[in-house]
C-alpha cells in the first residue's frame, strides 16, 4: 500500500487536509504552466517561423513576441471570466 491509501505508512508526520490541497494546487499549477508554455511555443513557432534556420529573423522574433503576448492576454481574460462567474 502507498501512503495515500494507508496514511499511517511512510513518515510519522501527518499532513493536514489543507497541506494536501496546497500541494495538489501547486502541482496542478506547475502542470498547467508547462502545458501552456508547450502549446504557446508550438503554436507561435508554427505561425511565425516559416523557414527554420540557425537563428530568428527580426520579423520572426517580433511575431513570436506578439503571439505569446496575445496568448497570455487571452488566458488572463478567460481565467478572469471563469473565476469571477463562480
Short mmCIF file of C-alpha atoms in Angstrom, two decimals:
data_model
loop_
_atom_site.label_atom_id
_atom_site.label_comp_id
_atom_site.label_asym_id
_atom_site.label_seq_id
_atom_site.Cartn_x
_atom_site.Cartn_y
_atom_site.Cartn_z
CA UNK A 1 0.00 0.00 0.00
CA UNK A 2 1.07 3.57 -0.54
CA UNK A 3 0.90 6.47 1.87
CA UNK A 4 -2.33 7.76 0.28
CA UNK A 5 -4.31 4.59 0.95
CA UNK A 6 -2.65 3.98 4.31
CA UNK A 7 -1.82 7.34 5.91
CA UNK A 8 -0.02 5.75 8.84
CA UNK A 9 2.54 4.22 6.46
CA UNK A 10 5.50 6.31 5.44
CA UNK A 11 6.63 9.24 7.52
CA UNK A 12 5.41 9.68 11.04
CA UNK A 13 4.46 13.28 10.30
CA UNK A 14 0.86 13.59 9.05
CA UNK A 15 -0.13 16.20 6.51
CA UNK A 16 -3.30 18.12 7.14
CA UNK A 17 -6.02 18.22 4.51
CA UNK A 18 -5.11 21.86 3.90
CA UNK A 19 -1.46 20.91 3.27
CA UNK A 20 -2.50 18.21 0.81
CA UNK A 21 -4.80 20.64 -1.04
CA UNK A 22 -1.99 23.20 -1.18
CA UNK A 23 0.47 20.65 -2.60
CA UNK A 24 -2.09 19.46 -5.14
CA UNK A 25 -2.86 23.03 -6.16
CA UNK A 26 0.86 23.74 -6.64
CA UNK A 27 1.34 20.58 -8.70
CA UNK A 28 -1.65 21.41 -10.90
CA UNK A 29 -0.38 24.97 -11.40
CA UNK A 30 3.03 23.66 -12.44
CA UNK A 31 1.49 21.16 -14.86
CA UNK A 32 -0.75 23.88 -16.32
CA UNK A 33 2.22 26.21 -16.79
CA UNK A 34 4.23 23.50 -18.54
CA UNK A 35 1.34 22.67 -20.88
CA UNK A 36 0.71 26.36 -21.55
CA UNK A 37 4.34 27.02 -22.48
CA UNK A 38 4.47 23.94 -24.70
CA UNK A 39 1.26 24.88 -26.51
CA UNK A 40 2.17 28.54 -26.93
CA UNK A 41 5.68 27.69 -28.08
CA UNK A 42 4.45 25.19 -30.65
CA UNK A 43 1.60 27.33 -32.00
CA UNK A 44 3.60 30.56 -32.16
CA UNK A 45 6.56 28.79 -33.76
CA UNK A 46 4.30 27.24 -36.41
CA UNK A 47 2.65 30.60 -37.08
CA UNK A 48 5.75 32.79 -37.11
CA UNK A 49 8.69 30.71 -38.31
CA UNK A 50 8.13 29.80 -41.94
CA UNK A 51 11.71 28.78 -42.75
CA UNK A 52 13.54 27.41 -39.68
CA UNK A 53 17.20 28.31 -39.59
CA UNK A 54 20.04 28.72 -37.13
CA UNK A 55 18.61 31.99 -35.76
CA UNK A 56 15.38 34.00 -35.78
CA UNK A 57 14.96 36.95 -38.07
CA UNK A 58 13.70 40.27 -36.71
CA UNK A 59 10.18 39.80 -38.09
CA UNK A 60 10.03 36.23 -36.73
CA UNK A 61 11.15 37.37 -33.31
CA UNK A 62 8.59 40.18 -33.11
CA UNK A 63 5.86 37.87 -34.43
CA UNK A 64 6.63 35.32 -31.70
CA UNK A 65 6.66 38.06 -29.07
CA UNK A 66 3.26 39.38 -30.18
CA UNK A 67 1.85 35.85 -30.42
CA UNK A 68 2.94 34.96 -26.88
CA UNK A 69 1.58 38.28 -25.57
CA UNK A 70 -1.81 37.53 -27.18
CA UNK A 71 -1.93 34.04 -25.65
CA UNK A 72 -1.10 35.41 -22.21
CA UNK A 73 -3.73 38.14 -22.53
CA UNK A 74 -6.38 35.69 -23.76
CA UNK A 75 -5.60 33.25 -20.95
CA UNK A 76 -5.94 36.06 -18.41
CA UNK A 77 -9.32 37.10 -19.81
CA UNK A 78 -10.60 33.52 -19.84
CA UNK A 79 -9.33 32.83 -16.31
CA UNK A 80 -10.89 36.03 -15.00
CA UNK A 81 -14.23 35.17 -16.62
CA UNK A 82 -14.17 31.63 -15.24
CA UNK A 83 -13.24 32.56 -11.70
CA UNK A 84 -15.45 35.63 -11.33
CA UNK A 85 -18.57 33.81 -12.54
CA UNK A 86 -18.47 31.31 -9.68
#
